[in-house]
PDB file of C-alpha atoms in Angstrom:
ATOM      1  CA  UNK N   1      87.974  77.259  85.477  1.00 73.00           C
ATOM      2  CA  UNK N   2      91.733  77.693  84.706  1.00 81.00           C
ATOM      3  CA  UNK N   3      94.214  75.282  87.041  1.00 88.00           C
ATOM      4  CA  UNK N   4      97.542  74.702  87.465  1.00 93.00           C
ATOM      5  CA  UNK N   5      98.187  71.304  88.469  1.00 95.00           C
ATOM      6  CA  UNK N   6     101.777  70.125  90.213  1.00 96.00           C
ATOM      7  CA  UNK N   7     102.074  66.285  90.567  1.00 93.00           C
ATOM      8  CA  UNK N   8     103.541  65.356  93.509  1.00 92.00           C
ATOM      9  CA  UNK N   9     103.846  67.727  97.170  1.00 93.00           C
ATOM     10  CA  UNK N  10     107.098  66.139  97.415  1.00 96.00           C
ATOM     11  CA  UNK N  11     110.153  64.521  95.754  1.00 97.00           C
ATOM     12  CA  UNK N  12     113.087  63.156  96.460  1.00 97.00           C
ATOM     13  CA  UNK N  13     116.209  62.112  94.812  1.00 97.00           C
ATOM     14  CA  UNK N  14     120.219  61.484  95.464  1.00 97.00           C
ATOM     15  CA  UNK N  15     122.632  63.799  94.381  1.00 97.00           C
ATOM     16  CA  UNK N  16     123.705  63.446  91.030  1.00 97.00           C
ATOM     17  CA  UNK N  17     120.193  61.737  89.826  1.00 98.00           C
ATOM     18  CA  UNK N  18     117.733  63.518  87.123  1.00 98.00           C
ATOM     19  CA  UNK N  19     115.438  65.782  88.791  1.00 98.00           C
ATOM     20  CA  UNK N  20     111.959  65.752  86.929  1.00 98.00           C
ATOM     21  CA  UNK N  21     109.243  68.292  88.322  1.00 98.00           C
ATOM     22  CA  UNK N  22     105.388  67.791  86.445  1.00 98.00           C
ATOM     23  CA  UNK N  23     103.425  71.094  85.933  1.00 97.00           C
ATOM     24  CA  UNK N  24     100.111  70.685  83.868  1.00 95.00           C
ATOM     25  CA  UNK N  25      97.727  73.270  83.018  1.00 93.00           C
ATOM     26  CA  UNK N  26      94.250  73.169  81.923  1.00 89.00           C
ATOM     27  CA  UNK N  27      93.289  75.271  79.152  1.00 78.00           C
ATOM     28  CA  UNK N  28      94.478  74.689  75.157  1.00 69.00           C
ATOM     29  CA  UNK N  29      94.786  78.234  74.811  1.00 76.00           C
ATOM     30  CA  UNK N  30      98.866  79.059  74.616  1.00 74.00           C
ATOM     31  CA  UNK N  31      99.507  80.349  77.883  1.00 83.00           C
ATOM     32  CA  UNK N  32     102.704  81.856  79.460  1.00 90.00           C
ATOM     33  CA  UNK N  33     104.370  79.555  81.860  1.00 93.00           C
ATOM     34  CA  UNK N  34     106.577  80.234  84.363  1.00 95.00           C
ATOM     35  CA  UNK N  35     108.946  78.173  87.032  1.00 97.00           C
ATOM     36  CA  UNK N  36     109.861  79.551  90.195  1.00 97.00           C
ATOM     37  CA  UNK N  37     112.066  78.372  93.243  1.00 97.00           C
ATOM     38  CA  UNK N  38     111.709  79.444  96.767  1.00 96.00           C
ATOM     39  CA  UNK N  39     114.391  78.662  99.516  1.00 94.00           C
ATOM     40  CA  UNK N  40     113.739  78.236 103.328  1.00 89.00           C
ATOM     41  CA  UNK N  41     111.703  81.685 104.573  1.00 85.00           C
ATOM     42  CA  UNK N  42     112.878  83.686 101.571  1.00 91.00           C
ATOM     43  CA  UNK N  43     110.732  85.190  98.412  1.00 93.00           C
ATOM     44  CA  UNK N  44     110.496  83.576  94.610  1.00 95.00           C
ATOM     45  CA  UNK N  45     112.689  83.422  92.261  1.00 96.00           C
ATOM     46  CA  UNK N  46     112.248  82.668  88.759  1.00 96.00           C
ATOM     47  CA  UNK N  47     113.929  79.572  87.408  1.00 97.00           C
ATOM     48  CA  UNK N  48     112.681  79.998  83.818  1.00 96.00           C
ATOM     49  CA  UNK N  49     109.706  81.155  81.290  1.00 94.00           C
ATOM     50  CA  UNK N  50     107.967  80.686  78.328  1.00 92.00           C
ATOM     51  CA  UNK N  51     106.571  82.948  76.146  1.00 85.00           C
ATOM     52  CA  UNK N  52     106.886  82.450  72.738  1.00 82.00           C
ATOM     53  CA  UNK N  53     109.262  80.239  70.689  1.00 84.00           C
ATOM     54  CA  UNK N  54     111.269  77.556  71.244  1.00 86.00           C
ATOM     55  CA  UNK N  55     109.487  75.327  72.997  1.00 89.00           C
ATOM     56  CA  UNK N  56     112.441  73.894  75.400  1.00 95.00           C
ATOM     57  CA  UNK N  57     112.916  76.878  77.229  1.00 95.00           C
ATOM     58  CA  UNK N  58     116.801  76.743  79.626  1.00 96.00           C
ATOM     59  CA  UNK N  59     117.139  78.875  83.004  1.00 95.00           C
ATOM     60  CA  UNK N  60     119.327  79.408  86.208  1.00 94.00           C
ATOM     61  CA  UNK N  61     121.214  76.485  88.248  1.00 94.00           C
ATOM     62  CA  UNK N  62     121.051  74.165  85.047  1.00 96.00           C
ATOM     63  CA  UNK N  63     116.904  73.677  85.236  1.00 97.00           C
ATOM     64  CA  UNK N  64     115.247  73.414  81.763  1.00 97.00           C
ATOM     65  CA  UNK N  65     111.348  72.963  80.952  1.00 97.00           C
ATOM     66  CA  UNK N  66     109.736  72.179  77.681  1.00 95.00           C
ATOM     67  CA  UNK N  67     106.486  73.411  76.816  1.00 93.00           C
ATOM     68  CA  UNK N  68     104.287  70.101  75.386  1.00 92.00           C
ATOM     69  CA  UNK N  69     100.790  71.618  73.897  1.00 89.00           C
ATOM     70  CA  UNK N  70      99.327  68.549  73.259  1.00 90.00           C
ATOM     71  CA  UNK N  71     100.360  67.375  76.403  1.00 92.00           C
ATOM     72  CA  UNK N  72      99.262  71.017  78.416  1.00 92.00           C
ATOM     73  CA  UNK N  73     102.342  70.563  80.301  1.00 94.00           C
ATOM     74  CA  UNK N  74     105.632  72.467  81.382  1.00 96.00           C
ATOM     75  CA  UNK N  75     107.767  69.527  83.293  1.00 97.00           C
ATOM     76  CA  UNK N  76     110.881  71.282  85.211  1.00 98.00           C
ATOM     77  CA  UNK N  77     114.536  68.944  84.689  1.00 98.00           C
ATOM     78  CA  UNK N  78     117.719  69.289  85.562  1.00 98.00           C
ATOM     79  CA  UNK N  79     120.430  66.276  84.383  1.00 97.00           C
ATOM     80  CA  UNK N  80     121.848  66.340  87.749  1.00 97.00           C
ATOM     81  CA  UNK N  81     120.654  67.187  91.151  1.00 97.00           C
ATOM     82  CA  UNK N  82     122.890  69.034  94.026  1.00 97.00           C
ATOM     83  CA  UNK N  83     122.316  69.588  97.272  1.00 96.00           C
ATOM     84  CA  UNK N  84     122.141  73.406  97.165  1.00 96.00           C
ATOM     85  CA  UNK N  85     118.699  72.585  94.931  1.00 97.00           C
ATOM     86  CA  UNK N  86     116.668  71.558  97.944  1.00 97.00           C
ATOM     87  CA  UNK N  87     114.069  74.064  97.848  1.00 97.00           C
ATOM     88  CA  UNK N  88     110.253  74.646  96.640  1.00 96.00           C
ATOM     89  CA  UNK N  89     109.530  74.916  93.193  1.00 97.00           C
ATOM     90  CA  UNK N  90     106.230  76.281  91.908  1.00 97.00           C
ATOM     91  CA  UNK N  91     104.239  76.479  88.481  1.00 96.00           C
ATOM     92  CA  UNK N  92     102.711  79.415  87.584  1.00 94.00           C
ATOM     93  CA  UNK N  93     100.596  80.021  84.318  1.00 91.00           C
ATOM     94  CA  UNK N  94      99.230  83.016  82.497  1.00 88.00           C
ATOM     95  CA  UNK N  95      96.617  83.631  79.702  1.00 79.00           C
ATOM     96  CA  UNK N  96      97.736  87.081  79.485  1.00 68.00           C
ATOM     97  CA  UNK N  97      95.255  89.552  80.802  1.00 65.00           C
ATOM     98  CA  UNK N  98      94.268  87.080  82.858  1.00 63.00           C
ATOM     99  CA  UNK N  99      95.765  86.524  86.009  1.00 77.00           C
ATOM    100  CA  UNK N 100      98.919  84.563  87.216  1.00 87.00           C
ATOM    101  CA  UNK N 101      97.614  81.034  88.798  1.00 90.00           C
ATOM    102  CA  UNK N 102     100.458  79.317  90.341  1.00 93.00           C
ATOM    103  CA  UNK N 103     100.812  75.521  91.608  1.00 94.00           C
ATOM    104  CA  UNK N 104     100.709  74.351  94.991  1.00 94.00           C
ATOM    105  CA  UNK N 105     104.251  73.586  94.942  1.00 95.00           C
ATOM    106  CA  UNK N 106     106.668  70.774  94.968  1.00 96.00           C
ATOM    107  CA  UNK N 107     109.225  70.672  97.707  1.00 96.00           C
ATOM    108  CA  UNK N 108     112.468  68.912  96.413  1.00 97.00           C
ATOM    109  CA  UNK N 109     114.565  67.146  98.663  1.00 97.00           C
ATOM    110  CA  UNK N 110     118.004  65.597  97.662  1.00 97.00           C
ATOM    111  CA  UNK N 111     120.340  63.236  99.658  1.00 96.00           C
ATOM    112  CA  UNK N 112     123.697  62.696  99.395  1.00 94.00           C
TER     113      UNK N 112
ATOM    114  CA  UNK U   1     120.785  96.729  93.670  1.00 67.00           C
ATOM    115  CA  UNK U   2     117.359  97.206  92.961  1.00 75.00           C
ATOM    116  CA  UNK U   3     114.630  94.959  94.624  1.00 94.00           C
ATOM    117  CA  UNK U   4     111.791  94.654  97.089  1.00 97.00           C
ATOM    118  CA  UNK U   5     112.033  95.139 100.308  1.00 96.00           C
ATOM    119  CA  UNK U   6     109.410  93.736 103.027  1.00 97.00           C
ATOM    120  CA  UNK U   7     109.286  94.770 106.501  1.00 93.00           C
ATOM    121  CA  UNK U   8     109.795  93.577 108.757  1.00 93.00           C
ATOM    122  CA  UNK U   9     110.534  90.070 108.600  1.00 94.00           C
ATOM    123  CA  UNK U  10     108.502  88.390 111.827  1.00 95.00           C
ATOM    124  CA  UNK U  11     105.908  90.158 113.128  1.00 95.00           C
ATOM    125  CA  UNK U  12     103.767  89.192 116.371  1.00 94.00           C
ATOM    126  CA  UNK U  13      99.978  90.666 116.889  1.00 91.00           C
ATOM    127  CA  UNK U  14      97.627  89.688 119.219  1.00 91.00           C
ATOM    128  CA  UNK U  15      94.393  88.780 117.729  1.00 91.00           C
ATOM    129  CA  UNK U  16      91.921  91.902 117.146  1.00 90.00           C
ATOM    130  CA  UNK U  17      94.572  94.519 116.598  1.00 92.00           C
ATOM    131  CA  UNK U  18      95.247  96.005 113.137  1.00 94.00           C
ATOM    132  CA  UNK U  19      98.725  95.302 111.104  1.00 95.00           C
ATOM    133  CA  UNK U  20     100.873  96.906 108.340  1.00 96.00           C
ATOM    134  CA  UNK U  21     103.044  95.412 106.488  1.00 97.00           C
ATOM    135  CA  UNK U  22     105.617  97.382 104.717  1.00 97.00           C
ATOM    136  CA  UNK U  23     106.552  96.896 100.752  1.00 98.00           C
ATOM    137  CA  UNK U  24     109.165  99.122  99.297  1.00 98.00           C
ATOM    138  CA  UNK U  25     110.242  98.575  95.347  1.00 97.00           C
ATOM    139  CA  UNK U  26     112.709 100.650  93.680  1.00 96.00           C
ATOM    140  CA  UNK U  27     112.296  98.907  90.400  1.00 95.00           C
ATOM    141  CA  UNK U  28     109.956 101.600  89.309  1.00 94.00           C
ATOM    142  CA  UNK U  29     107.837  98.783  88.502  1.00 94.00           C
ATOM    143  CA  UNK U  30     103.773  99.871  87.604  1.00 92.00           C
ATOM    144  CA  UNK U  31     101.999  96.737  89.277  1.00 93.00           C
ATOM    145  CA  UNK U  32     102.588  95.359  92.429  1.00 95.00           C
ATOM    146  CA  UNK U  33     101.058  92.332  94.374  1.00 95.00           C
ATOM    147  CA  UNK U  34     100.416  91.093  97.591  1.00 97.00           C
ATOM    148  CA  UNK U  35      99.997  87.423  98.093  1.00 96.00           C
ATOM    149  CA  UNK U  36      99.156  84.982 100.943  1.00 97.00           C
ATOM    150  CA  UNK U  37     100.841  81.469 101.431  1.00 95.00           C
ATOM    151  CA  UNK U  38     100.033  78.717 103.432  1.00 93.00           C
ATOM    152  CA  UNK U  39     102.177  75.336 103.720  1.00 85.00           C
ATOM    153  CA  UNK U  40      99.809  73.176 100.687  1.00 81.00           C
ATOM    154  CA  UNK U  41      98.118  76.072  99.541  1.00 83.00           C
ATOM    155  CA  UNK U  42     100.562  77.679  96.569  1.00 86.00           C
ATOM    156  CA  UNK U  43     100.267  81.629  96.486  1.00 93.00           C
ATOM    157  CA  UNK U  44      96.648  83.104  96.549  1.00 93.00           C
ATOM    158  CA  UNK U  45      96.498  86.847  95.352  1.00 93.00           C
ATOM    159  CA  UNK U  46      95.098  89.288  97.848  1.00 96.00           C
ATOM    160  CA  UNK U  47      95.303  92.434  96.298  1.00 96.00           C
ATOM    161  CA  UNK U  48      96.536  94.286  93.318  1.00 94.00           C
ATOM    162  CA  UNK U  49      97.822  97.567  92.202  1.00 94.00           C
ATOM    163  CA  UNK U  50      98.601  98.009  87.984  1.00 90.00           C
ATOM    164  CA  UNK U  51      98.850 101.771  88.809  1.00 91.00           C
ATOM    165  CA  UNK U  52      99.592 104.649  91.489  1.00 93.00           C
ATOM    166  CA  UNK U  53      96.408 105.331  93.247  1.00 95.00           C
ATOM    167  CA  UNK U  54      94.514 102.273  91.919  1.00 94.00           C
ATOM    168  CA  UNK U  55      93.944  98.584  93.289  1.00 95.00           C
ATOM    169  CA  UNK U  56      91.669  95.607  92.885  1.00 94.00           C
ATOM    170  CA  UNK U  57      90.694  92.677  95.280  1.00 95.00           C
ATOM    171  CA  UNK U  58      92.624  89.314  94.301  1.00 93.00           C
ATOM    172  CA  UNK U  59      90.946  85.431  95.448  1.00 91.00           C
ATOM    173  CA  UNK U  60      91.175  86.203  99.109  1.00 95.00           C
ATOM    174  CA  UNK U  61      90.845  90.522 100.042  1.00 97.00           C
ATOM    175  CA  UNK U  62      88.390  89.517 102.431  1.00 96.00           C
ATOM    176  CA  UNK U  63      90.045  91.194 105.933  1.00 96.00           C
ATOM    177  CA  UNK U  64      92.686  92.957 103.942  1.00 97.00           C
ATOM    178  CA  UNK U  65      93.267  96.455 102.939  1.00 97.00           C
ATOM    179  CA  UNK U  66      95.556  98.418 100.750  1.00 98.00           C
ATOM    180  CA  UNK U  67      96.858 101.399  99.374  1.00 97.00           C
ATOM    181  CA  UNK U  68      99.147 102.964  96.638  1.00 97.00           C
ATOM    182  CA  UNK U  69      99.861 106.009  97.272  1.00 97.00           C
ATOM    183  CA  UNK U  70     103.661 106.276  95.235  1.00 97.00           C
ATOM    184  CA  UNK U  71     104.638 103.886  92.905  1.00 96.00           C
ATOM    185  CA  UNK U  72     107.621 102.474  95.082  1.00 97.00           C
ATOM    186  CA  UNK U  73     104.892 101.906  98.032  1.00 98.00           C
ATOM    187  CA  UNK U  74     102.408  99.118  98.379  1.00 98.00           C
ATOM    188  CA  UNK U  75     101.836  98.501 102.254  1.00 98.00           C
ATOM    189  CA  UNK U  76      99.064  95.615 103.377  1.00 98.00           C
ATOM    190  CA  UNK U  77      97.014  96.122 106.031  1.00 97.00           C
ATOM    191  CA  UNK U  78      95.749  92.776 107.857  1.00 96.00           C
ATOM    192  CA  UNK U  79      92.413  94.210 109.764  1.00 94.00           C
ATOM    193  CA  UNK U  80      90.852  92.719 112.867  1.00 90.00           C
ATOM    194  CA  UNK U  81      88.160  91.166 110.425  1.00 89.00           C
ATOM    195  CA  UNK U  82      90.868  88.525 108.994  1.00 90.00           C
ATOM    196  CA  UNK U  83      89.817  85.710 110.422  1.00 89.00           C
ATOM    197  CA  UNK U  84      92.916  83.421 110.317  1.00 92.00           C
ATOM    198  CA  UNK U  85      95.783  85.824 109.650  1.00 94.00           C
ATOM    199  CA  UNK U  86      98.669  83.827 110.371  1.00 95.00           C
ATOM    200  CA  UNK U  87     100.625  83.177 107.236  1.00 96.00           C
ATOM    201  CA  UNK U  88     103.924  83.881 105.433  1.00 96.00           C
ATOM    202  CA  UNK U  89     103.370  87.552 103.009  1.00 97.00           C
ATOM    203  CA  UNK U  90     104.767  87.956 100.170  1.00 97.00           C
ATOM    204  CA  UNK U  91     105.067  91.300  97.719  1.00 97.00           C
ATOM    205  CA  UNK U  92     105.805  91.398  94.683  1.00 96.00           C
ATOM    206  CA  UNK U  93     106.271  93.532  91.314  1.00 95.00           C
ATOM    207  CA  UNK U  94     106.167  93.624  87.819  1.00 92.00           C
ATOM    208  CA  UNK U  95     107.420  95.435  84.932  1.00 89.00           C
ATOM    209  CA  UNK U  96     104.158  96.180  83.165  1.00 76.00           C
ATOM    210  CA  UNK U  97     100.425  95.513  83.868  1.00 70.00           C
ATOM    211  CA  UNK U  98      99.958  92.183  82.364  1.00 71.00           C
ATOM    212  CA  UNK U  99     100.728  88.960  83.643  1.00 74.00           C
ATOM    213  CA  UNK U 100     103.207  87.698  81.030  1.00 77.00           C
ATOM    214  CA  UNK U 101     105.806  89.541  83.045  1.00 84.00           C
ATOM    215  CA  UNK U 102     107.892  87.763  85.567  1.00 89.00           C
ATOM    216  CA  UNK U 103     107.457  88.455  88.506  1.00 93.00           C
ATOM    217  CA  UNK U 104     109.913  90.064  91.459  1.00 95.00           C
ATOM    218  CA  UNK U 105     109.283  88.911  94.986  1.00 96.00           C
ATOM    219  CA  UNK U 106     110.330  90.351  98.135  1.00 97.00           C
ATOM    220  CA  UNK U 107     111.238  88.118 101.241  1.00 95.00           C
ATOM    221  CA  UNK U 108     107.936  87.752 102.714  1.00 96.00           C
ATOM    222  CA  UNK U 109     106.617  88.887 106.009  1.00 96.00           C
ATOM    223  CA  UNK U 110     105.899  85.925 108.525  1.00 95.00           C
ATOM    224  CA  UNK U 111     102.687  87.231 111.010  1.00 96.00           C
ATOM    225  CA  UNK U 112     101.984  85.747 113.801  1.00 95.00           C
ATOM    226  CA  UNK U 113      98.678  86.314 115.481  1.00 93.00           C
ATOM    227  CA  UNK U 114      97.743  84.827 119.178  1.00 91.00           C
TER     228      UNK U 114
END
């Protein structure tokens, strides 16, 4: 079966320090790949996608993902962290007609 | 703006009594989605809707029901046979019927059921 795998429930880092966010999928097939961020009680947004093309893909607030075939993954960075990033950020992939499968999240944390 | 709206934000039931929740889009998205999270769990689909007056069961319809009557409209219905309702509802649309469209989320519905 298809799966979306996000390393790590939790992270944490200071402000100003790389934020690195794992997202692996399972199948070779080229999927689309999606990040998304949720904030306290609100809905999700999306960060970023892939489709096609260039494989490092760059979205809102500074967050960036590469798409690694080989490696089935789509890690989330951003260079440096700010506070206002504290949220959770989920994976979601697609094989097309297929549905959307989405991570179980990874809730950020960042201290000052 | 256009956007989803959900409705209403906090909701309280007491356990065996039947609940709508409200989703309004004016997007004029074709598919819309209703999913289910718990804290841990991610997002699990409940039900579907690629086109007016058509739906299909997602991972967990079991207890649910819904209907799309006009495209903007895609309310959930949490029946007495949902065995743990309590959970945070989210709605959500896209601009076509595949799923290599982002999608647009509303702000969820938190139920409560004692």
């Amino acid at each position: 079966a298809q799966s979306v795998t996000q390393l790590g429930s939790h992270v944490s880092v200071s402000e100003g320090a790389l934020v690195l966010l794992r997202c692996n999928y399972s199948s070779s097939v080229p999927p689309y790949l999606f990040w998304y961020v949720q904030y306290p009680n609100q809905g999700l947004q999306l960060l970023l996608k892939y489709t096609t093309g260039a494989t490092l893909v760059k979205g809102i607030n500074g967050f960036e993902a590469e798409f690694k075939k080989s490696e089935t993954s789509f890690h989330l960075t951003k260079p440096s962290a700010h506070m206002s990033d504290a949220a959770e950020y989920f994976c979601a992939v697609s094989w097309g007609t297929d549905k959307l499968i989405f991570g179980t999240g990874t809730r950020l944390q960042v201290f000052p | 703006d256009g956007g989803i709206t959900q409705s209403p934000k906090y909701l309280f039931r007491k356990e065996g009594q039947n609940v709508t929740l409200s989703c309004e889009q004016n997007l004029n998205h074709d598919a819309m989605y209703w999913y289910r999270q718990d804290p841990g769990q991610g997002l699990r689909l409940i039900y579907y809707s690629q086109i007016v007056n058509d739906f299909q069961k997602g991972d967990i319809a079991e207890g649910y029901s819904v209907s799309r009557e006009k495209k903007e409209s895609f309310p959930l219905t949490v029946t007495s046979a949902q065995k743990n309702p309590t959970a945070f509802y989210l709605c959500a649309s896209s601009t076509d019927r595949h799923y290599n469209s982002p999608l647009h989320f509303g702000n969820g519905t938190r139920l409560t059921v004692t």
